[in-house]
PDB file of C-alpha atoms in Angstrom:
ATOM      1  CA  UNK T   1      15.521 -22.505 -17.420  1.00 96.00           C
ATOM      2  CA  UNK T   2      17.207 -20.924 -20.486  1.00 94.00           C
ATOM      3  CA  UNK T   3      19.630 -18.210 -20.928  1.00 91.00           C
ATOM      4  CA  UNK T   4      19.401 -14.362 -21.247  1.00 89.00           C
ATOM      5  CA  UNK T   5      16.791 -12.827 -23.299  1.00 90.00           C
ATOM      6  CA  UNK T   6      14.908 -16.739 -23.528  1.00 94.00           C
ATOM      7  CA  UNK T   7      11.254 -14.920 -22.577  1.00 94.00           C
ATOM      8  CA  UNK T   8      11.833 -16.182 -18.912  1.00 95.00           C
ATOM      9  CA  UNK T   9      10.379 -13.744 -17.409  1.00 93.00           C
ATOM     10  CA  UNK T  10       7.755 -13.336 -19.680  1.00 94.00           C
ATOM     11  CA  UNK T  11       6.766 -16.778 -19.330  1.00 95.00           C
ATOM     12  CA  UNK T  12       6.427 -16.421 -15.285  1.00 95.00           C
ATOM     13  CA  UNK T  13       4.403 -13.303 -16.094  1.00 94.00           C
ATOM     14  CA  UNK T  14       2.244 -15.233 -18.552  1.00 95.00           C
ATOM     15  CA  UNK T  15       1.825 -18.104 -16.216  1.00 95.00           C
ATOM     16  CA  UNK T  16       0.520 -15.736 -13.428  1.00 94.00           C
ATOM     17  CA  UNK T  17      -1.773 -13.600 -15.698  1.00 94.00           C
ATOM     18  CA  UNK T  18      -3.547 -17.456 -17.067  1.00 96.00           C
ATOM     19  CA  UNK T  19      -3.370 -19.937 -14.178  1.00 96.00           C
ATOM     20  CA  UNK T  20      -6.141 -20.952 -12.424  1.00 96.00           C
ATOM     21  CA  UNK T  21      -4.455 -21.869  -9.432  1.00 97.00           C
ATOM     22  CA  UNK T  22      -3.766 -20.185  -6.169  1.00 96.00           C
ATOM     23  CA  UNK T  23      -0.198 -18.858  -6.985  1.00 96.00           C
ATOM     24  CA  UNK T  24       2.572 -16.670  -5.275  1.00 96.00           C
ATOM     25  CA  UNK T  25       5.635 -15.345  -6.776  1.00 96.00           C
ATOM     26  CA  UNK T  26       8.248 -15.196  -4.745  1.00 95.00           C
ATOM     27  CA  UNK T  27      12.580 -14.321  -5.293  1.00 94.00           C
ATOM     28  CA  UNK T  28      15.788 -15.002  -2.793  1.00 92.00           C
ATOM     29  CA  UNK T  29      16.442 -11.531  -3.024  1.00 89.00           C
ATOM     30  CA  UNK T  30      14.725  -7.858  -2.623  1.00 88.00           C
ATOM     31  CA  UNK T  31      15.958  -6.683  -6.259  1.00 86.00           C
ATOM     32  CA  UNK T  32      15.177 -10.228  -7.687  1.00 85.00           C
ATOM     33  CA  UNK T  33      11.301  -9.971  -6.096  1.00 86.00           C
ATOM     34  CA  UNK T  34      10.331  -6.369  -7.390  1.00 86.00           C
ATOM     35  CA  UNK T  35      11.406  -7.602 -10.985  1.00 84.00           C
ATOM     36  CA  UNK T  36       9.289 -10.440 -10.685  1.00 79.00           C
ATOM     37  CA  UNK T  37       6.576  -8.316  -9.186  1.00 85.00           C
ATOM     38  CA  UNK T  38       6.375 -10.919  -6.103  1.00 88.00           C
ATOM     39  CA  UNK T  39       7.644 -10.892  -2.646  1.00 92.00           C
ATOM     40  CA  UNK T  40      10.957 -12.154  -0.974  1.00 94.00           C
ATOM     41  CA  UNK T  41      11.043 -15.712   0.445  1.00 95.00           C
ATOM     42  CA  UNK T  42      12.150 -14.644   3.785  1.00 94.00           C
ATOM     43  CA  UNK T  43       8.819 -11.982   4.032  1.00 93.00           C
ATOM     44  CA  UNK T  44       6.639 -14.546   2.680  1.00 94.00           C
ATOM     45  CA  UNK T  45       7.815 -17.749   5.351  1.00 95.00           C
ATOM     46  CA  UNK T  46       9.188 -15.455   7.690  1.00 92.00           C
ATOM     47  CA  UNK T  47      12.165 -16.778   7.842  1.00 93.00           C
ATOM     48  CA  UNK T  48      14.924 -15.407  10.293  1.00 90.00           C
ATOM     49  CA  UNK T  49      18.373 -14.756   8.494  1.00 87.00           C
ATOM     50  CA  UNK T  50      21.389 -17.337   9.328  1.00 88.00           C
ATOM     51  CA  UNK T  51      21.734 -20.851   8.113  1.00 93.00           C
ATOM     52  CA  UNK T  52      19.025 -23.399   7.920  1.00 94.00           C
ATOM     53  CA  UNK T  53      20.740 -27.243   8.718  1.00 93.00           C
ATOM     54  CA  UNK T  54      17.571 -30.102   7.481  1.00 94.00           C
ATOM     55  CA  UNK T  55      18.047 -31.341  11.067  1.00 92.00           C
ATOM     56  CA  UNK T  56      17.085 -30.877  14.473  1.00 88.00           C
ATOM     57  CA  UNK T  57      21.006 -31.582  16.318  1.00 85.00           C
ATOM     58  CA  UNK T  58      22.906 -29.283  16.042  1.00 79.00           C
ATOM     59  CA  UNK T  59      26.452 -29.495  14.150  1.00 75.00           C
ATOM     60  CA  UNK T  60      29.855 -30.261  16.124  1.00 70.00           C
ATOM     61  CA  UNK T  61      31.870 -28.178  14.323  1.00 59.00           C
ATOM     62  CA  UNK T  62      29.412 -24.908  14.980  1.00 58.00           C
ATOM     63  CA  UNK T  63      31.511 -21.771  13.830  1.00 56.00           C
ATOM     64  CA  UNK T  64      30.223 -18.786  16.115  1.00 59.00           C
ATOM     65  CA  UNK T  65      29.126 -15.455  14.338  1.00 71.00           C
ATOM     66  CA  UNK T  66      25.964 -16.471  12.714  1.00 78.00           C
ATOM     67  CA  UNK T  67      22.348 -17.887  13.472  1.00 86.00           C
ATOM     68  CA  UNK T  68      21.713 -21.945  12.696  1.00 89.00           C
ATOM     69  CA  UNK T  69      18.826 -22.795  12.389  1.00 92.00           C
ATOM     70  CA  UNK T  70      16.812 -26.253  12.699  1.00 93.00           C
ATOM     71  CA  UNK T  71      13.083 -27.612  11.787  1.00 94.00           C
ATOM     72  CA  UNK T  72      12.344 -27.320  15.633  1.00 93.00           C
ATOM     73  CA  UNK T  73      14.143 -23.742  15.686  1.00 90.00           C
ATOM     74  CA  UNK T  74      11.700 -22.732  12.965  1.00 91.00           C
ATOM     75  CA  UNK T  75       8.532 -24.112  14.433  1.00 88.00           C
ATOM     76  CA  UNK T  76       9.138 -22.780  18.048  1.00 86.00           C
ATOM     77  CA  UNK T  77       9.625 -19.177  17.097  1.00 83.00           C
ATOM     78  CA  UNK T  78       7.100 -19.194  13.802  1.00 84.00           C
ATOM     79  CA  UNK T  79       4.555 -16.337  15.048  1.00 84.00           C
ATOM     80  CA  UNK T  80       2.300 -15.803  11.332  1.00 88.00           C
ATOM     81  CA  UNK T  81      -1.044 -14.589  11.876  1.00 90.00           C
ATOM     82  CA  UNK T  82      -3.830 -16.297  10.679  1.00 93.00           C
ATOM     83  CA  UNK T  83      -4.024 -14.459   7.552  1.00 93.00           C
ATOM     84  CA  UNK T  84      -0.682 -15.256   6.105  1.00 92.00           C
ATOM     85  CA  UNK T  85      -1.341 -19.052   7.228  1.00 93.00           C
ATOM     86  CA  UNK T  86      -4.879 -19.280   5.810  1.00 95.00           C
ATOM     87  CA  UNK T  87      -2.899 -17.974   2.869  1.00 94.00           C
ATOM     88  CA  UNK T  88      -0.463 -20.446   2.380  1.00 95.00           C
ATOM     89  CA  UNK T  89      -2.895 -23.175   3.701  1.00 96.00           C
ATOM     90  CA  UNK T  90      -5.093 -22.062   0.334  1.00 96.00           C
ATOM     91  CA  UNK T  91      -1.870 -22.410  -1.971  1.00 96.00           C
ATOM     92  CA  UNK T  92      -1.254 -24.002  -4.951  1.00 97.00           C
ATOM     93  CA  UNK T  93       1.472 -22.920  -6.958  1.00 97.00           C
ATOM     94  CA  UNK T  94       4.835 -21.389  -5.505  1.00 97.00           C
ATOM     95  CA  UNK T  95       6.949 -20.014  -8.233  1.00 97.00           C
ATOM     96  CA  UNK T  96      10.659 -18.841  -7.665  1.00 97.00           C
ATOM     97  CA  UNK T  97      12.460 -16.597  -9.930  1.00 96.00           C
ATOM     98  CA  UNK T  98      16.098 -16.483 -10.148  1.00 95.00           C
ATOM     99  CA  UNK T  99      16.584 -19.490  -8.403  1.00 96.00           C
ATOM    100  CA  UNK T 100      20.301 -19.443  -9.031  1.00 96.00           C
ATOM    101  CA  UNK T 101      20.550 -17.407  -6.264  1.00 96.00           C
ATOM    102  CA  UNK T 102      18.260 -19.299  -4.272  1.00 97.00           C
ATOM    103  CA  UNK T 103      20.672 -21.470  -1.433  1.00 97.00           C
ATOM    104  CA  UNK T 104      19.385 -25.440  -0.554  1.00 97.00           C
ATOM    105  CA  UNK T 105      19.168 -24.323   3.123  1.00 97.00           C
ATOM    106  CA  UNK T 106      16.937 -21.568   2.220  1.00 97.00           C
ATOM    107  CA  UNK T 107      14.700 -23.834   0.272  1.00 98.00           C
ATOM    108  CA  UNK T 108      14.720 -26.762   2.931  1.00 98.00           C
ATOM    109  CA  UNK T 109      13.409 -24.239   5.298  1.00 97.00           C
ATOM    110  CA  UNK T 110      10.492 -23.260   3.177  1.00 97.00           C
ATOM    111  CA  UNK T 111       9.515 -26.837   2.567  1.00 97.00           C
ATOM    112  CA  UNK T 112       9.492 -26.961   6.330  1.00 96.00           C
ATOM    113  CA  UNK T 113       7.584 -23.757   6.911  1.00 96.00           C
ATOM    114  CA  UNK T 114       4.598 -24.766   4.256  1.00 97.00           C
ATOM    115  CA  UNK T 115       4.735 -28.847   5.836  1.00 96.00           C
ATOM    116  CA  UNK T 116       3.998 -27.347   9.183  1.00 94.00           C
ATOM    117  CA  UNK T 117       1.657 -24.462   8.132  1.00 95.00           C
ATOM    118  CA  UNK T 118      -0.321 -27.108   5.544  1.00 95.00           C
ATOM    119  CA  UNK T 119      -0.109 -30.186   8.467  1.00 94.00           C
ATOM    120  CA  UNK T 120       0.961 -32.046   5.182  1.00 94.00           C
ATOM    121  CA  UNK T 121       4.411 -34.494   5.157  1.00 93.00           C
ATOM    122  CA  UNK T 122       4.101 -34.103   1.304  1.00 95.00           C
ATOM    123  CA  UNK T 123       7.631 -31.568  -0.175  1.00 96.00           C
ATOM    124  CA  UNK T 124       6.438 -28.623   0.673  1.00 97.00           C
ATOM    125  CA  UNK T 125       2.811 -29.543   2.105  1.00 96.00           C
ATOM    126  CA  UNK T 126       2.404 -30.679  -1.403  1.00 96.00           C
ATOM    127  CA  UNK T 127       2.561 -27.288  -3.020  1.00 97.00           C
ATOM    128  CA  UNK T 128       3.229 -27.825  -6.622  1.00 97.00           C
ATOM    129  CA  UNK T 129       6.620 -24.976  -7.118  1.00 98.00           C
ATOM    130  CA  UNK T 130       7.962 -23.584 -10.339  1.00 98.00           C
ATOM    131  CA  UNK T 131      11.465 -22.693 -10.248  1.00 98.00           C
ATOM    132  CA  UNK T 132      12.893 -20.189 -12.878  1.00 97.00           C
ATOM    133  CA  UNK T 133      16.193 -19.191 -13.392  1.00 96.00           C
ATOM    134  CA  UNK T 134      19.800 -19.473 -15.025  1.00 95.00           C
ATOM    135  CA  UNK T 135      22.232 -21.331 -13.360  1.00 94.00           C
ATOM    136  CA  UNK T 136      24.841 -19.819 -15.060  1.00 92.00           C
ATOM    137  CA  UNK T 137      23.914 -16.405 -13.959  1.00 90.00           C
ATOM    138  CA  UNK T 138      24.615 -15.273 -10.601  1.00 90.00           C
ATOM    139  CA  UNK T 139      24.984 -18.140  -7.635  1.00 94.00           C
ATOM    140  CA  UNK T 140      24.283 -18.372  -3.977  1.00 96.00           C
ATOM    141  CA  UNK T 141      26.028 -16.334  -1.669  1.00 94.00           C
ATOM    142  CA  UNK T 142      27.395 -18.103   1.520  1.00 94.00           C
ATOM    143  CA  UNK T 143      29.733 -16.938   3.786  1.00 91.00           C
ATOM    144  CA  UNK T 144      32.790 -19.041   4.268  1.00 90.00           C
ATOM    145  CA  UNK T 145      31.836 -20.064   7.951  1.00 88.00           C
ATOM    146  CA  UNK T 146      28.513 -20.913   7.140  1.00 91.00           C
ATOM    147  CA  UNK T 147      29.832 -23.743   4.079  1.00 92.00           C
ATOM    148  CA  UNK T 148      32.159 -25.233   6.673  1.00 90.00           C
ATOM    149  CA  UNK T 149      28.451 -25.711   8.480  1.00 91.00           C
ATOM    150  CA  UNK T 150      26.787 -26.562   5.415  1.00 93.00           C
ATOM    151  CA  UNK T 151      29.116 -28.761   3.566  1.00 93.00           C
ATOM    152  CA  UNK T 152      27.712 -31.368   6.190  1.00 92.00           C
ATOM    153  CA  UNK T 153      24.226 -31.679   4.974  1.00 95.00           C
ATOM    154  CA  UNK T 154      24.685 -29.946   1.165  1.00 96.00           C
ATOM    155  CA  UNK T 155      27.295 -31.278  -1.992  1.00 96.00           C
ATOM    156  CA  UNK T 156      26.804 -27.638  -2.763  1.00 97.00           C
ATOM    157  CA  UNK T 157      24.981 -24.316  -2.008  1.00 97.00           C
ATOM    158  CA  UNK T 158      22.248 -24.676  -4.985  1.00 97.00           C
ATOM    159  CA  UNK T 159      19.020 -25.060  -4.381  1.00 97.00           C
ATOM    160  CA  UNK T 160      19.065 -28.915  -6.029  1.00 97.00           C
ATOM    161  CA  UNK T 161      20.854 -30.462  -3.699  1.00 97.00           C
ATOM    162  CA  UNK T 162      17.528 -29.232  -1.499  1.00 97.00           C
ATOM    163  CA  UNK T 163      16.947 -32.216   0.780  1.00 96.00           C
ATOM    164  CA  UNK T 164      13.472 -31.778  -0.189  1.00 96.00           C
ATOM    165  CA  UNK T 165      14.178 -32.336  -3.480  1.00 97.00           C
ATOM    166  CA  UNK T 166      16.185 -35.629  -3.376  1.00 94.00           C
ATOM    167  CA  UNK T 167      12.686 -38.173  -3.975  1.00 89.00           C
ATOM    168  CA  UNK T 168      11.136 -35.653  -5.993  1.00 89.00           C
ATOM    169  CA  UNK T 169      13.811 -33.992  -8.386  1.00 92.00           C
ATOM    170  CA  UNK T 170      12.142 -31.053 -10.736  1.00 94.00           C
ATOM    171  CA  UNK T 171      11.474 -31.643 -14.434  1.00 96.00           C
ATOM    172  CA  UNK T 172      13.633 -29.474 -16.337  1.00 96.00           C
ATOM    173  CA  UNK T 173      12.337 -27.088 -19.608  1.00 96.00           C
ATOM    174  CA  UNK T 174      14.946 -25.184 -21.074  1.00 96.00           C
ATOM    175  CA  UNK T 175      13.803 -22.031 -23.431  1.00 96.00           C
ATOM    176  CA  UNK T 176      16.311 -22.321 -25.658  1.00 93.00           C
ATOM    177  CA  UNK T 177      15.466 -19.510 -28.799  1.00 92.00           C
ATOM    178  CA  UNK T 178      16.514 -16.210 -27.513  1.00 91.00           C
ATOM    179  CA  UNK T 179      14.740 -13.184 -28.598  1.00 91.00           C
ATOM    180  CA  UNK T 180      16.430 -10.307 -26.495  1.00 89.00           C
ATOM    181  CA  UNK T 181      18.709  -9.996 -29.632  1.00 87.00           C
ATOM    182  CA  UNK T 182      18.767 -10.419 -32.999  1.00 89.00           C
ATOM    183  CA  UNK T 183      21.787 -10.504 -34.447  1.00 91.00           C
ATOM    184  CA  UNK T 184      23.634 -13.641 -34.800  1.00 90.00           C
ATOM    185  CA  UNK T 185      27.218 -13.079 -34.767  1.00 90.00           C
ATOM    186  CA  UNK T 186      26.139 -10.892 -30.807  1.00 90.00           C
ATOM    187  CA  UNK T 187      24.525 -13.631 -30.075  1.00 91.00           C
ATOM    188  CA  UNK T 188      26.962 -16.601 -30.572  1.00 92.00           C
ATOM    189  CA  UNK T 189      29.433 -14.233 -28.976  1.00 93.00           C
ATOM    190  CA  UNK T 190      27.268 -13.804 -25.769  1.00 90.00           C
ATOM    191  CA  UNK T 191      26.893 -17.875 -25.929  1.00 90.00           C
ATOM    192  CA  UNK T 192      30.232 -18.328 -26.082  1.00 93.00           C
ATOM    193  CA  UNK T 193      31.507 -15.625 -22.935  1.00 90.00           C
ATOM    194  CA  UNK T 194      28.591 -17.867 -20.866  1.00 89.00           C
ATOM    195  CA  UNK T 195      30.468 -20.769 -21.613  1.00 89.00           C
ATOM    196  CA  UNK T 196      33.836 -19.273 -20.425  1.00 91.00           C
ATOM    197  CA  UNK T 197      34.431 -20.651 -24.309  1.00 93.00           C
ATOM    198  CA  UNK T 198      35.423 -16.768 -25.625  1.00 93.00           C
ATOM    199  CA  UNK T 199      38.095 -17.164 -28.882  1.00 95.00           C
ATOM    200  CA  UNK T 200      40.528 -14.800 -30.341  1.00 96.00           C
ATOM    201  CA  UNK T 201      38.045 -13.939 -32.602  1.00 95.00           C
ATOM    202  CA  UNK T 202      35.238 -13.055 -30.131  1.00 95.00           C
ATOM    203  CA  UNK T 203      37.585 -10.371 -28.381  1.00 95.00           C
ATOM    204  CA  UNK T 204      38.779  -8.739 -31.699  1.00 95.00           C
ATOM    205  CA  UNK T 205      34.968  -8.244 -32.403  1.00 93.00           C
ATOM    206  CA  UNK T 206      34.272  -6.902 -29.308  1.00 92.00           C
ATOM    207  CA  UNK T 207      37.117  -4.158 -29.290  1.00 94.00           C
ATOM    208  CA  UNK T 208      36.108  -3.166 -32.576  1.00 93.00           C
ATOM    209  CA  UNK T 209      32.646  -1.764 -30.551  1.00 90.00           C
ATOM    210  CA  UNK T 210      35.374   0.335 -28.189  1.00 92.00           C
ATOM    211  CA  UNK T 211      35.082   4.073 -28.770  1.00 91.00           C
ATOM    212  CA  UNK T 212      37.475   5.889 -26.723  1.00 90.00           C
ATOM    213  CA  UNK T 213      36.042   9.061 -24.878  1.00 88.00           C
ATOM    214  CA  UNK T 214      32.542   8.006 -26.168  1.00 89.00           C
ATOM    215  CA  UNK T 215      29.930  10.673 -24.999  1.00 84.00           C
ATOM    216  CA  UNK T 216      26.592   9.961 -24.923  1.00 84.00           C
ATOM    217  CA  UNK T 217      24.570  12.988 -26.454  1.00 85.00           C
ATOM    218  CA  UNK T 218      21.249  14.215 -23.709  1.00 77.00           C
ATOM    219  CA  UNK T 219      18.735  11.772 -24.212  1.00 80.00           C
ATOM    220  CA  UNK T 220      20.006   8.734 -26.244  1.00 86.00           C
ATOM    221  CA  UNK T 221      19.322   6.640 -22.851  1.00 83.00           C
ATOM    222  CA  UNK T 222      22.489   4.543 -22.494  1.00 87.00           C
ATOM    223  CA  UNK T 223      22.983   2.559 -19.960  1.00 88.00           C
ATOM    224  CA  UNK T 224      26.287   2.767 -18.086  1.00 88.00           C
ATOM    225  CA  UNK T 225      27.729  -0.388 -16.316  1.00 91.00           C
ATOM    226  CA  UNK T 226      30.611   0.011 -14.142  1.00 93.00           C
ATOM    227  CA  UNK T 227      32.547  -2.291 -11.530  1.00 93.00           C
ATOM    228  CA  UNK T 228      32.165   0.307  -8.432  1.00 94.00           C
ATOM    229  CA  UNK T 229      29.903   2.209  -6.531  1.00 93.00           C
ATOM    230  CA  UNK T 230      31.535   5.554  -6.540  1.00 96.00           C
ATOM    231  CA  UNK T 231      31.912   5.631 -10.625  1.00 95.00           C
ATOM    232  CA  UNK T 232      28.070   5.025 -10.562  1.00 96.00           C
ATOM    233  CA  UNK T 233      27.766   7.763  -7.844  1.00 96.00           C
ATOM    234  CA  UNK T 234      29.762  10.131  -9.843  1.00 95.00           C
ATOM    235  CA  UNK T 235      27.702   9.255 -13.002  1.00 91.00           C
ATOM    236  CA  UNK T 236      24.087  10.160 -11.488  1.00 93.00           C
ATOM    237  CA  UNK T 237      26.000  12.963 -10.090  1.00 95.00           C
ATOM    238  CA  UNK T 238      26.980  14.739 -13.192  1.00 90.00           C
ATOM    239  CA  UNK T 239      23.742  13.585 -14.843  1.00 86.00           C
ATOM    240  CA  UNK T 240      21.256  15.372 -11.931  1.00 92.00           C
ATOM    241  CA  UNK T 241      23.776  18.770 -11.848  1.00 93.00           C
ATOM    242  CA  UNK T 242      23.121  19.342 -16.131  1.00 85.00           C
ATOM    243  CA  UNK T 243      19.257  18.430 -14.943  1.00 87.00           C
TER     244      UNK T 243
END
């Protein structure tokens, strides 16, 4: 772990490039794969979409509208072709990037895709996995009905309160020099706004960067971040019409 601009990423990609083991990269999310240059966890397990529960009855208090699934659920409709198992059968290493996004349902499933695929009651069919991530980036996203499922089997939606994970907790490294920027009055600010610890001070430094009616000259390659679709749409709009 480690915050922004800690050389996570570059230490996933440096792991991959080195490692002698069989390993896959894998994200919770489309966007989060392609920037790790791996796959999604749902395409790799093929894993249906809905809820995971680490059991096999099913909950009381079931809320209609969504999928539940179980261990038996899993198993009964798993249809991988021999190629993907042989695949995970030969795997060693399973590292997951932005694993703040990455829900304890969705992991508990995985550990019991790869202990059924790998015939192995080892976590995970004794897979060795390396999770990276920032928990203080962006978290799981659960819908309201599925947590009043959830909150059953899971403190919370992370992926540490895994039931996988409970005899064999990870080891945590934290990157801790960042090297994304370099100057140190930005970067104490940026510490501070993680820590929801932002002073007086902090905010009068960061209005003195606001430029009303800034216009970026053709070519300087800013990068505009807004809060809405359509202000992005209208951006790329403009933009393509003076192409």
């Amino acid at each position: 772990t480690g915050r922004a601009g800690t050389g996570k990423t570059t230490f996933l990609r440096s792991i991959t490039r080195l490692t002698h083991k069989n390993t896959i990269v894998a994200a919770p999310t489309g966007i989060a794969a392609i920037n790790a240059e791996g796959v999604t966890l749902h395409s790799l397990f093929q894993l249906p979409f809905g809820a995971f529960i680490p059991t096999d009855e099913l909950p009381g208090n079931r809320v209609p509208g969504f999928e539940i699934n179980t261990p038996h659920t899993l198993e009964r409709h798993m249809k991988m072709h021999a190629a993907k198992r042989s695949l995970l059968k030969k795997l060693e290493l399973l590292i997951i990037d932005e694993v703040s996004m990455l829900r304890a349902d969705l992991l508990d499933a995985v550990d019991t895709v790869l202990r059924r695929i790998r015939g192995r009651a080892a976590p995970f069919g004794g897979v060795q996995v390396l999770f990276i991530g920032d928990l203080q980036q962006l978290p799981p996203v659960v819908k309201d009905a599925e947590w009043q499922v959830l909150k059953n089997y899971y403190a919370s939606p992370f992926f540490f309160e895994a039931t996988a994970l409970k005899d064999q907790p990870p080891v945590t490294i934290e990157l801790k020099t960042i090297y994304r920027q370099s100057d140190p009055a930005f970067i104490a600010v940026l510490n501070r706004v993680r820590d929801g610890g932002l002073t007086p001070e902090d905010v009068a430094i960061l209005n003195r960067c606001h430029r009303p009616g800034f216009r970026a000259a053709p070519g300087d390659g800013y990068i505009y971040l807004v809060t809405h679709n359509h202000m992005a749409d209208r951006i790329n709009r403009e933009e393509l019409e003076q192409l």
